[in-house]
Amino acid sequence: MWTNAQIVDYAALRRCINGLWETYPFLKVTQIGRSHAGRSIFSLSLGSGKKCVLFAAGFHGSEWITELLLLRFAEELCRSIQMKTDYAGVDVVSFLQRREILIVPCVNPDGTEIFLHGAEAAGEFAPLVSRAWEDNILWNANAAGVDINHNFDAGWDLLRAAEKKNGIDAPAPRQFGGVCAESEPETRALCALCRRKKPGHILAFHSQGEEIFWRYGKKDPPEARTLMCIFTAVSGYKPVRNAGLYAHGGFKDWFIREFDRPGFTVEVGKGTNPLPLSDLDGIFEKLRRMMVLAAVL
């Protein structure tokens, strides 16, 4: 199994993706952009249909378990396709004749590297990271000290005002939204992918809380409520709304505002970040059915 890594730093991520591609040559691997420090951001693609669903993870450095979650999902889908068997009760081979599944396992590779290996992993940006990193604060941002999930163009001005009110007005380990919306290459890469592929819906994976966020402000896209009810029923997660410093600026928020289509933030697991690797099997078992339904509905 290629996705049994003990951690998923950038080297492990590359090995895992290369291993999946070599084992399953029908899996398409594309570089959709580069991080602030120059690391590749990859998407994995299965199927060739006109309809598309996007899964993305690894927005925050301390949430690297979400990357392994999506890589394991990709591997199990590939195995099911290769063996022509149902996956979680779904005939994915038939569905993928008319649908494409896009998986971006790590939106913020710099953040994961910094969290796992320290400021030096930021390369030329190490001094900035060292200055911004406060004791006992988990590093979630990219190498520029920008929180990617505060950098999307969805109420960004309102979010910046809230950040300033909370004393966040410069590069930081978390919650600094940058100098403008889409200022960061990681954000731009994901937005460009969505603008090019126009997914029917998206799921963004974070940790933790066993919750699903599904609305942005008063926007309630068609089918969003139905999908939310299905996802919460099969996963046991509870539906919630954004509030405070989490009310704007996220990928899910931007997607709903930009396309008026369903978008979901899935907060996986329970506990304190970083969630231990030992939690992964349980998280995956709870979410496997939800993810495959999200891929085909």
PDB file of C-alpha atoms in Angstrom:
ATOM      1  CA  MET A   1       0.000   0.000   0.000  1.00  0.00           C
ATOM      2  CA  TRP A   2       1.554   3.289  -1.107  1.00  0.00           C
ATOM      3  CA  THR A   3      -0.361   5.337   1.432  1.00  0.00           C
ATOM      4  CA  ASN A   4       0.958   3.746   4.624  1.00  0.00           C
ATOM      5  CA  ALA A   5       3.492   6.533   5.288  1.00  0.00           C
ATOM      6  CA  GLN A   6       4.144   7.442   8.913  1.00  0.00           C
ATOM      7  CA  ILE A   7       4.195  11.134   8.013  1.00  0.00           C
ATOM      8  CA  VAL A   8       3.406  12.870   4.747  1.00  0.00           C
ATOM      9  CA  ASP A   9       6.141  15.441   4.337  1.00  0.00           C
ATOM     10  CA  TYR A  10       6.990  16.579   0.821  1.00  0.00           C
ATOM     11  CA  ALA A  11       9.381  13.706   0.107  1.00  0.00           C
ATOM     12  CA  ALA A  12       6.802  11.135   1.256  1.00  0.00           C
ATOM     13  CA  LEU A  13       4.091  12.900  -0.745  1.00  0.00           C
ATOM     14  CA  ARG A  14       6.192  12.685  -3.908  1.00  0.00           C
ATOM     15  CA  ARG A  15       7.014   9.014  -3.310  1.00  0.00           C
ATOM     16  CA  CYS A  16       3.377   8.178  -2.719  1.00  0.00           C
ATOM     17  CA  ILE A  17       2.122  10.001  -5.822  1.00  0.00           C
ATOM     18  CA  ASN A  18       4.865   8.496  -8.001  1.00  0.00           C
ATOM     19  CA  GLY A  19       4.107   5.042  -6.617  1.00  0.00           C
ATOM     20  CA  LEU A  20       0.400   5.385  -7.363  1.00  0.00           C
ATOM     21  CA  TRP A  21       1.096   6.612 -10.904  1.00  0.00           C
ATOM     22  CA  GLU A  22       3.523   3.733 -11.602  1.00  0.00           C
ATOM     23  CA  THR A  23       1.107   1.153 -10.208  1.00  0.00           C
ATOM     24  CA  TYR A  24      -1.992   2.600 -11.846  1.00  0.00           C
ATOM     25  CA  PRO A  25      -0.976   4.224 -15.167  1.00  0.00           C
ATOM     26  CA  PHE A  26      -4.578   5.320 -15.836  1.00  0.00           C
ATOM     27  CA  LEU A  27      -4.196   7.794 -12.947  1.00  0.00           C
ATOM     28  CA  LYS A  28      -3.381  11.225 -14.348  1.00  0.00           C
ATOM     29  CA  VAL A  29      -0.957  13.324 -12.304  1.00  0.00           C
ATOM     30  CA  THR A  30      -0.686  17.046 -13.061  1.00  0.00           C
ATOM     31  CA  GLN A  31       1.271  19.880 -11.513  1.00  0.00           C
ATOM     32  CA  ILE A  32      -1.282  22.662 -11.063  1.00  0.00           C
ATOM     33  CA  GLY A  33       1.129  25.190  -9.574  1.00  0.00           C
ATOM     34  CA  ARG A  34       4.037  25.795  -7.241  1.00  0.00           C
ATOM     35  CA  SER A  35       4.086  26.882  -3.630  1.00  0.00           C
ATOM     36  CA  HIS A  36       5.626  30.083  -2.300  1.00  0.00           C
ATOM     37  CA  ALA A  37       8.893  28.190  -1.746  1.00  0.00           C
ATOM     38  CA  GLY A  38       8.725  26.477  -5.134  1.00  0.00           C
ATOM     39  CA  ARG A  39       7.306  23.044  -4.253  1.00  0.00           C
ATOM     40  CA  SER A  40       4.970  21.410  -6.773  1.00  0.00           C
ATOM     41  CA  ILE A  41       1.244  21.286  -6.062  1.00  0.00           C
ATOM     42  CA  PHE A  42      -0.260  18.172  -7.653  1.00  0.00           C
ATOM     43  CA  SER A  43      -3.701  17.060  -8.717  1.00  0.00           C
ATOM     44  CA  LEU A  44      -4.667  13.429  -9.280  1.00  0.00           C
ATOM     45  CA  SER A  45      -7.377  12.723 -11.827  1.00  0.00           C
ATOM     46  CA  LEU A  46      -9.560   9.684 -12.480  1.00  0.00           C
ATOM     47  CA  GLY A  47     -12.233   9.395 -15.164  1.00  0.00           C
ATOM     48  CA  SER A  48     -12.935  11.423 -18.250  1.00  0.00           C
ATOM     49  CA  GLY A  49     -16.524  12.563 -18.000  1.00  0.00           C
ATOM     50  CA  LYS A  50     -17.667  16.149 -18.476  1.00  0.00           C
ATOM     51  CA  LYS A  51     -18.890  16.405 -14.881  1.00  0.00           C
ATOM     52  CA  CYS A  52     -16.190  16.941 -12.269  1.00  0.00           C
ATOM     53  CA  VAL A  53     -15.924  16.716  -8.476  1.00  0.00           C
ATOM     54  CA  LEU A  54     -12.928  18.138  -6.594  1.00  0.00           C
ATOM     55  CA  PHE A  55     -11.446  16.984  -3.278  1.00  0.00           C
ATOM     56  CA  ALA A  56      -8.687  19.090  -1.669  1.00  0.00           C
ATOM     57  CA  ALA A  57      -6.682  18.750   1.559  1.00  0.00           C
ATOM     58  CA  GLY A  58      -3.482  19.876   3.218  1.00  0.00           C
ATOM     59  CA  PHE A  59      -4.460  23.539   3.546  1.00  0.00           C
ATOM     60  CA  HIS A  60      -2.846  23.795   6.993  1.00  0.00           C
ATOM     61  CA  GLY A  61       0.529  22.454   8.086  1.00  0.00           C
ATOM     62  CA  SER A  62      -0.677  20.838  11.304  1.00  0.00           C
ATOM     63  CA  GLU A  63      -3.501  19.037   9.463  1.00  0.00           C
ATOM     64  CA  TRP A  64      -1.296  16.733   7.381  1.00  0.00           C
ATOM     65  CA  ILE A  65      -3.455  13.719   8.293  1.00  0.00           C
ATOM     66  CA  THR A  66      -5.991  15.031   5.740  1.00  0.00           C
ATOM     67  CA  GLU A  67      -3.402  14.475   2.998  1.00  0.00           C
ATOM     68  CA  LEU A  68      -3.071  10.794   3.875  1.00  0.00           C
ATOM     69  CA  LEU A  69      -6.866  10.538   3.968  1.00  0.00           C
ATOM     70  CA  LEU A  70      -7.185  11.660   0.339  1.00  0.00           C
ATOM     71  CA  LEU A  71      -4.182   9.667  -0.846  1.00  0.00           C
ATOM     72  CA  ARG A  72      -5.678   6.516   0.657  1.00  0.00           C
ATOM     73  CA  PHE A  73      -9.015   7.341  -0.987  1.00  0.00           C
ATOM     74  CA  ALA A  74      -7.237   7.739  -4.345  1.00  0.00           C
ATOM     75  CA  GLU A  75      -5.410   4.436  -3.905  1.00  0.00           C
ATOM     76  CA  GLU A  76      -8.544   2.478  -3.041  1.00  0.00           C
ATOM     77  CA  LEU A  77     -10.407   4.012  -5.988  1.00  0.00           C
ATOM     78  CA  CYS A  78      -7.533   3.043  -8.298  1.00  0.00           C
ATOM     79  CA  ARG A  79      -7.494  -0.527  -7.000  1.00  0.00           C
ATOM     80  CA  SER A  80     -11.248  -0.821  -7.497  1.00  0.00           C
ATOM     81  CA  ILE A  81     -10.951   0.485 -11.071  1.00  0.00           C
ATOM     82  CA  GLN A  82      -8.071  -1.855 -11.897  1.00  0.00           C
ATOM     83  CA  MET A  83      -9.895  -4.911 -10.521  1.00  0.00           C
ATOM     84  CA  LYS A  84     -13.277  -3.782 -11.883  1.00  0.00           C
ATOM     85  CA  THR A  85     -14.965  -4.201  -8.518  1.00  0.00           C
ATOM     86  CA  ASP A  86     -17.469  -2.025  -6.674  1.00  0.00           C
ATOM     87  CA  TYR A  87     -16.084   0.402  -4.120  1.00  0.00           C
ATOM     88  CA  ALA A  88     -18.111   0.949  -0.950  1.00  0.00           C
ATOM     89  CA  GLY A  89     -21.079  -0.485  -2.843  1.00  0.00           C
ATOM     90  CA  VAL A  90     -20.679   1.827  -5.862  1.00  0.00           C
ATOM     91  CA  ASP A  91     -19.786   0.838  -9.429  1.00  0.00           C
ATOM     92  CA  VAL A  92     -17.155   3.555  -9.828  1.00  0.00           C
ATOM     93  CA  VAL A  93     -15.979   2.249 -13.228  1.00  0.00           C
ATOM     94  CA  SER A  94     -19.362   3.017 -14.754  1.00  0.00           C
ATOM     95  CA  PHE A  95     -19.594   6.412 -13.073  1.00  0.00           C
ATOM     96  CA  LEU A  96     -16.129   7.431 -14.250  1.00  0.00           C
ATOM     97  CA  GLN A  97     -17.206   7.073 -17.859  1.00  0.00           C
ATOM     98  CA  ARG A  98     -19.220  10.244 -17.341  1.00  0.00           C
ATOM     99  CA  ARG A  99     -17.455  11.891 -14.398  1.00  0.00           C
ATOM    100  CA  GLU A 100     -13.973  13.054 -13.448  1.00  0.00           C
ATOM    101  CA  ILE A 101     -12.678  12.906  -9.889  1.00  0.00           C
ATOM    102  CA  LEU A 102      -9.977  15.452  -9.078  1.00  0.00           C
ATOM    103  CA  ILE A 103      -7.924  15.092  -5.903  1.00  0.00           C
ATOM    104  CA  VAL A 104      -5.477  17.756  -4.675  1.00  0.00           C
ATOM    105  CA  PRO A 105      -3.898  16.005  -1.675  1.00  0.00           C
ATOM    106  CA  CYS A 106      -1.751  18.915  -0.496  1.00  0.00           C
ATOM    107  CA  VAL A 107      -2.636  22.521  -1.279  1.00  0.00           C
ATOM    108  CA  ASN A 108       0.047  23.923   1.048  1.00  0.00           C
ATOM    109  CA  PRO A 109       3.189  21.741   0.883  1.00  0.00           C
ATOM    110  CA  ASP A 110       5.356  24.463   2.453  1.00  0.00           C
ATOM    111  CA  GLY A 111       3.119  24.584   5.500  1.00  0.00           C
ATOM    112  CA  THR A 112       3.381  20.839   6.043  1.00  0.00           C
ATOM    113  CA  GLU A 113       7.167  20.919   5.646  1.00  0.00           C
ATOM    114  CA  ILE A 114       7.539  23.817   8.085  1.00  0.00           C
ATOM    115  CA  PHE A 115       5.257  22.198  10.648  1.00  0.00           C
ATOM    116  CA  LEU A 116       7.088  18.854  10.460  1.00  0.00           C
ATOM    117  CA  HIS A 117      10.684  20.019   9.989  1.00  0.00           C
ATOM    118  CA  GLY A 118      10.892  23.579  11.302  1.00  0.00           C
ATOM    119  CA  ALA A 119      11.583  27.025   9.861  1.00  0.00           C
ATOM    120  CA  GLU A 120      14.572  25.854   7.800  1.00  0.00           C
ATOM    121  CA  ALA A 121      12.139  23.934   5.571  1.00  0.00           C
ATOM    122  CA  ALA A 122      11.016  27.332   4.237  1.00  0.00           C
ATOM    123  CA  GLY A 123      14.354  27.780   2.466  1.00  0.00           C
ATOM    124  CA  GLU A 124      14.991  31.438   1.644  1.00  0.00           C
ATOM    125  CA  PHE A 125      11.883  32.354   3.657  1.00  0.00           C
ATOM    126  CA  ALA A 126      13.231  30.741   6.850  1.00  0.00           C
ATOM    127  CA  PRO A 127      14.046  34.120   8.485  1.00  0.00           C
ATOM    128  CA  LEU A 128      10.467  35.327   7.919  1.00  0.00           C
ATOM    129  CA  VAL A 129       9.066  32.111   9.383  1.00  0.00           C
ATOM    130  CA  SER A 130      11.404  32.309  12.391  1.00  0.00           C
ATOM    131  CA  ARG A 131      10.334  35.890  13.127  1.00  0.00           C
ATOM    132  CA  ALA A 132       6.632  35.116  12.760  1.00  0.00           C
ATOM    133  CA  TRP A 133       6.542  31.817  14.641  1.00  0.00           C
ATOM    134  CA  GLU A 134       5.418  32.222  18.240  1.00  0.00           C
ATOM    135  CA  ASP A 135       6.015  29.645  20.939  1.00  0.00           C
ATOM    136  CA  ASN A 136       3.297  27.008  21.354  1.00  0.00           C
ATOM    137  CA  ILE A 137       1.476  28.082  18.156  1.00  0.00           C
ATOM    138  CA  LEU A 138       1.035  25.421  15.464  1.00  0.00           C
ATOM    139  CA  TRP A 139       2.345  26.461  12.039  1.00  0.00           C
ATOM    140  CA  ASN A 140      -0.563  26.328   9.565  1.00  0.00           C
ATOM    141  CA  ALA A 141       0.412  29.059   7.088  1.00  0.00           C
ATOM    142  CA  ASN A 142       2.554  28.889   3.953  1.00  0.00           C
ATOM    143  CA  ALA A 143       6.191  29.995   3.729  1.00  0.00           C
ATOM    144  CA  ALA A 144       5.085  33.648   3.533  1.00  0.00           C
ATOM    145  CA  GLY A 145       3.151  33.404   6.793  1.00  0.00           C
ATOM    146  CA  VAL A 146      -0.213  33.540   5.003  1.00  0.00           C
ATOM    147  CA  ASP A 147      -3.053  31.239   6.029  1.00  0.00           C
ATOM    148  CA  ILE A 148      -4.226  29.842   2.684  1.00  0.00           C
ATOM    149  CA  ASN A 149      -7.761  29.292   3.953  1.00  0.00           C
ATOM    150  CA  HIS A 150      -8.009  33.017   4.765  1.00  0.00           C
ATOM    151  CA  ASN A 151      -6.733  34.083   1.330  1.00  0.00           C
ATOM    152  CA  PHE A 152      -9.670  33.320  -0.975  1.00  0.00           C
ATOM    153  CA  ASP A 153     -11.813  36.094  -2.436  1.00  0.00           C
ATOM    154  CA  ALA A 154     -14.964  35.601  -0.377  1.00  0.00           C
ATOM    155  CA  GLY A 155     -15.591  38.444   2.046  1.00  0.00           C
ATOM    156  CA  TRP A 156     -11.817  38.880   2.253  1.00  0.00           C
ATOM    157  CA  ASP A 157     -12.055  42.567   3.294  1.00  0.00           C
ATOM    158  CA  LEU A 158     -14.418  41.662   6.131  1.00  0.00           C
ATOM    159  CA  LEU A 159     -12.070  38.912   7.238  1.00  0.00           C
ATOM    160  CA  ARG A 160      -9.029  41.211   7.190  1.00  0.00           C
ATOM    161  CA  ALA A 161     -10.895  43.712   9.361  1.00  0.00           C
ATOM    162  CA  ALA A 162     -11.707  40.933  11.824  1.00  0.00           C
ATOM    163  CA  GLU A 163      -8.097  39.744  11.789  1.00  0.00           C
ATOM    164  CA  LYS A 164      -6.823  43.249  12.550  1.00  0.00           C
ATOM    165  CA  LYS A 165      -9.309  43.587  15.392  1.00  0.00           C
ATOM    166  CA  ASN A 166      -7.808  40.388  16.803  1.00  0.00           C
ATOM    167  CA  GLY A 167      -4.263  41.726  16.452  1.00  0.00           C
ATOM    168  CA  ILE A 168      -3.362  39.696  13.331  1.00  0.00           C
ATOM    169  CA  ASP A 169      -1.837  42.184  10.896  1.00  0.00           C
ATOM    170  CA  ALA A 170       1.408  40.603   9.655  1.00  0.00           C
ATOM    171  CA  PRO A 171       2.760  37.190   8.596  1.00  0.00           C
ATOM    172  CA  ALA A 172       1.853  34.692  11.284  1.00  0.00           C
ATOM    173  CA  PRO A 173       1.605  30.945  11.932  1.00  0.00           C
ATOM    174  CA  ARG A 174      -2.162  31.090  11.366  1.00  0.00           C
ATOM    175  CA  GLN A 175      -5.104  33.323  10.424  1.00  0.00           C
ATOM    176  CA  PHE A 176      -3.234  36.067   8.526  1.00  0.00           C
ATOM    177  CA  GLY A 177      -5.073  36.462   5.210  1.00  0.00           C
ATOM    178  CA  GLY A 178      -2.286  38.147   3.239  1.00  0.00           C
ATOM    179  CA  VAL A 179      -2.079  41.548   1.574  1.00  0.00           C
ATOM    180  CA  CYS A 180      -4.998  40.857  -0.785  1.00  0.00           C
ATOM    181  CA  ALA A 181      -7.259  38.029  -1.854  1.00  0.00           C
ATOM    182  CA  GLU A 182      -5.483  35.403  -3.985  1.00  0.00           C
ATOM    183  CA  SER A 183      -2.096  36.932  -3.147  1.00  0.00           C
ATOM    184  CA  GLU A 184      -0.585  33.462  -2.680  1.00  0.00           C
ATOM    185  CA  PRO A 185       0.443  31.038  -5.440  1.00  0.00           C
ATOM    186  CA  GLU A 186      -1.222  28.141  -3.619  1.00  0.00           C
ATOM    187  CA  THR A 187      -4.555  29.976  -3.609  1.00  0.00           C
ATOM    188  CA  ARG A 188      -4.206  30.983  -7.247  1.00  0.00           C
ATOM    189  CA  ALA A 189      -3.381  27.424  -8.294  1.00  0.00           C
ATOM    190  CA  LEU A 190      -6.547  26.012  -6.726  1.00  0.00           C
ATOM    191  CA  CYS A 191      -8.716  28.841  -8.075  1.00  0.00           C
ATOM    192  CA  ALA A 192      -7.288  28.394 -11.578  1.00  0.00           C
ATOM    193  CA  LEU A 193      -8.010  24.655 -11.436  1.00  0.00           C
ATOM    194  CA  CYS A 194     -11.632  25.353 -10.476  1.00  0.00           C
ATOM    195  CA  ARG A 195     -12.050  27.999 -13.168  1.00  0.00           C
ATOM    196  CA  ARG A 196     -10.687  25.585 -15.738  1.00  0.00           C
ATOM    197  CA  LYS A 197     -12.569  22.454 -14.646  1.00  0.00           C
ATOM    198  CA  LYS A 198     -15.727  24.061 -13.152  1.00  0.00           C
ATOM    199  CA  PRO A 199     -16.515  21.268 -10.643  1.00  0.00           C
ATOM    200  CA  GLY A 200     -20.112  20.479  -9.834  1.00  0.00           C
ATOM    201  CA  HIS A 201     -19.171  20.557  -6.155  1.00  0.00           C
ATOM    202  CA  ILE A 202     -16.056  20.541  -3.996  1.00  0.00           C
ATOM    203  CA  LEU A 203     -14.996  19.144  -0.642  1.00  0.00           C
ATOM    204  CA  ALA A 204     -12.173  20.741   1.384  1.00  0.00           C
ATOM    205  CA  PHE A 205     -10.734  18.589   4.184  1.00  0.00           C
ATOM    206  CA  HIS A 206      -9.422  20.020   7.462  1.00  0.00           C
ATOM    207  CA  SER A 207      -9.127  18.722  11.012  1.00  0.00           C
ATOM    208  CA  GLN A 208     -10.707  18.455  13.560  1.00  0.00           C
ATOM    209  CA  GLY A 209     -14.287  18.358  14.952  1.00  0.00           C
ATOM    210  CA  GLU A 210     -16.331  15.794  12.949  1.00  0.00           C
ATOM    211  CA  GLU A 211     -18.279  18.656  11.385  1.00  0.00           C
ATOM    212  CA  ILE A 212     -19.358  19.668   7.878  1.00  0.00           C
ATOM    213  CA  PHE A 213     -19.658  23.340   6.897  1.00  0.00           C
ATOM    214  CA  TRP A 214     -21.914  23.711   3.893  1.00  0.00           C
ATOM    215  CA  ARG A 215     -23.117  27.325   3.466  1.00  0.00           C
ATOM    216  CA  TYR A 216     -21.522  30.700   2.849  1.00  0.00           C
ATOM    217  CA  GLY A 217     -23.464  33.598   4.347  1.00  0.00           C
ATOM    218  CA  LYS A 218     -26.995  33.454   2.963  1.00  0.00           C
ATOM    219  CA  LYS A 219     -25.925  31.516  -0.113  1.00  0.00           C
ATOM    220  CA  ASP A 220     -27.579  28.124  -0.310  1.00  0.00           C
ATOM    221  CA  PRO A 221     -26.732  26.667  -3.745  1.00  0.00           C
ATOM    222  CA  PRO A 222     -29.095  24.222  -5.414  1.00  0.00           C
ATOM    223  CA  GLU A 223     -28.629  20.656  -4.154  1.00  0.00           C
ATOM    224  CA  ALA A 224     -26.360  21.777  -1.296  1.00  0.00           C
ATOM    225  CA  ARG A 225     -28.849  20.893   1.427  1.00  0.00           C
ATOM    226  CA  THR A 226     -29.593  17.486  -0.115  1.00  0.00           C
ATOM    227  CA  LEU A 227     -25.909  16.629  -0.358  1.00  0.00           C
ATOM    228  CA  MET A 228     -25.285  17.892   3.163  1.00  0.00           C
ATOM    229  CA  CYS A 229     -28.042  15.630   4.515  1.00  0.00           C
ATOM    230  CA  ILE A 230     -26.567  12.625   2.697  1.00  0.00           C
ATOM    231  CA  PHE A 231     -23.008  13.381   3.851  1.00  0.00           C
ATOM    232  CA  THR A 232     -23.974  13.873   7.496  1.00  0.00           C
ATOM    233  CA  ALA A 233     -26.208  10.772   7.504  1.00  0.00           C
ATOM    234  CA  VAL A 234     -23.514   8.413   6.200  1.00  0.00           C
ATOM    235  CA  SER A 235     -20.593   9.932   8.150  1.00  0.00           C
ATOM    236  CA  GLY A 236     -22.229  10.769  11.479  1.00  0.00           C
ATOM    237  CA  TYR A 237     -20.683  14.263  11.278  1.00  0.00           C
ATOM    238  CA  LYS A 238     -22.837  17.249  12.214  1.00  0.00           C
ATOM    239  CA  PRO A 239     -23.705  20.195   9.922  1.00  0.00           C
ATOM    240  CA  VAL A 240     -22.526  23.614  11.142  1.00  0.00           C
ATOM    241  CA  ARG A 241     -22.164  27.212   9.960  1.00  0.00           C
ATOM    242  CA  ASN A 242     -19.053  29.386   9.788  1.00  0.00           C
ATOM    243  CA  ALA A 243     -18.657  32.150  12.360  1.00  0.00           C
ATOM    244  CA  GLY A 244     -16.123  34.723  13.558  1.00  0.00           C
ATOM    245  CA  LEU A 245     -12.673  34.456  11.954  1.00  0.00           C
ATOM    246  CA  TYR A 246     -13.936  31.436  10.026  1.00  0.00           C
ATOM    247  CA  ALA A 247     -16.880  33.196   8.385  1.00  0.00           C
ATOM    248  CA  HIS A 248     -15.059  34.330   5.221  1.00  0.00           C
ATOM    249  CA  GLY A 249     -11.993  33.779   3.095  1.00  0.00           C
ATOM    250  CA  GLY A 250     -12.049  29.979   2.863  1.00  0.00           C
ATOM    251  CA  PHE A 251     -11.885  27.799  -0.237  1.00  0.00           C
ATOM    252  CA  LYS A 252     -15.411  26.491   0.279  1.00  0.00           C
ATOM    253  CA  ASP A 253     -16.695  30.067   0.726  1.00  0.00           C
ATOM    254  CA  TRP A 254     -15.008  31.243  -2.466  1.00  0.00           C
ATOM    255  CA  PHE A 255     -16.296  28.299  -4.492  1.00  0.00           C
ATOM    256  CA  ILE A 256     -19.896  28.884  -3.406  1.00  0.00           C
ATOM    257  CA  ARG A 257     -19.623  32.623  -4.102  1.00  0.00           C
ATOM    258  CA  GLU A 258     -17.852  32.173  -7.440  1.00  0.00           C
ATOM    259  CA  PHE A 259     -19.927  29.356  -8.939  1.00  0.00           C
ATOM    260  CA  ASP A 260     -23.140  29.219  -6.879  1.00  0.00           C
ATOM    261  CA  ARG A 261     -22.558  25.475  -6.556  1.00  0.00           C
ATOM    262  CA  PRO A 262     -22.291  23.285  -3.450  1.00  0.00           C
ATOM    263  CA  GLY A 263     -19.076  23.450  -1.468  1.00  0.00           C
ATOM    264  CA  PHE A 264     -18.245  21.704   1.805  1.00  0.00           C
ATOM    265  CA  THR A 265     -15.555  21.958   4.458  1.00  0.00           C
ATOM    266  CA  VAL A 266     -15.150  18.620   6.226  1.00  0.00           C
ATOM    267  CA  GLU A 267     -13.445  18.782   9.631  1.00  0.00           C
ATOM    268  CA  VAL A 268     -12.177  15.242  10.130  1.00  0.00           C
ATOM    269  CA  GLY A 269     -11.580  13.474  13.423  1.00  0.00           C
ATOM    270  CA  LYS A 270     -11.718  14.730  16.993  1.00  0.00           C
ATOM    271  CA  GLY A 271      -9.070  15.797  19.437  1.00  0.00           C
ATOM    272  CA  THR A 272      -6.186  18.243  19.236  1.00  0.00           C
ATOM    273  CA  ASN A 273      -4.182  19.006  16.096  1.00  0.00           C
ATOM    274  CA  PRO A 274      -2.037  17.429  14.905  1.00  0.00           C
ATOM    275  CA  LEU A 275      -4.247  14.349  15.149  1.00  0.00           C
ATOM    276  CA  PRO A 276      -2.185  11.180  15.690  1.00  0.00           C
ATOM    277  CA  LEU A 277      -1.606   8.826  12.797  1.00  0.00           C
ATOM    278  CA  SER A 278      -3.365   6.124  14.814  1.00  0.00           C
ATOM    279  CA  ASP A 279      -6.640   8.025  14.209  1.00  0.00           C
ATOM    280  CA  LEU A 280      -6.409   7.694  10.417  1.00  0.00           C
ATOM    281  CA  ASP A 281      -8.003   4.256  10.064  1.00  0.00           C
ATOM    282  CA  GLY A 282     -11.031   5.264  12.119  1.00  0.00           C
ATOM    283  CA  ILE A 283     -11.428   8.554  10.268  1.00  0.00           C
ATOM    284  CA  PHE A 284     -11.200   6.799   6.917  1.00  0.00           C
ATOM    285  CA  GLU A 285     -13.760   4.152   7.873  1.00  0.00           C
ATOM    286  CA  LYS A 286     -16.220   6.874   8.898  1.00  0.00           C
ATOM    287  CA  LEU A 287     -15.721   8.882   5.717  1.00  0.00           C
ATOM    288  CA  ARG A 288     -15.137   6.279   2.986  1.00  0.00           C
ATOM    289  CA  ARG A 289     -18.814   5.939   2.085  1.00  0.00           C
ATOM    290  CA  MET A 290     -19.336   9.708   2.203  1.00  0.00           C
ATOM    291  CA  MET A 291     -16.377  10.359  -0.093  1.00  0.00           C
ATOM    292  CA  VAL A 292     -17.401   7.841  -2.725  1.00  0.00           C
ATOM    293  CA  LEU A 293     -20.969   9.207  -2.712  1.00  0.00           C
ATOM    294  CA  ALA A 294     -19.566  12.740  -3.044  1.00  0.00           C
ATOM    295  CA  ALA A 295     -17.597  11.526  -6.055  1.00  0.00           C
ATOM    296  CA  VAL A 296     -20.571  10.093  -7.936  1.00  0.00           C
ATOM    297  CA  LEU A 297     -23.625  12.150  -6.898  1.00  0.00           C
TER     298      LEU A 297
END
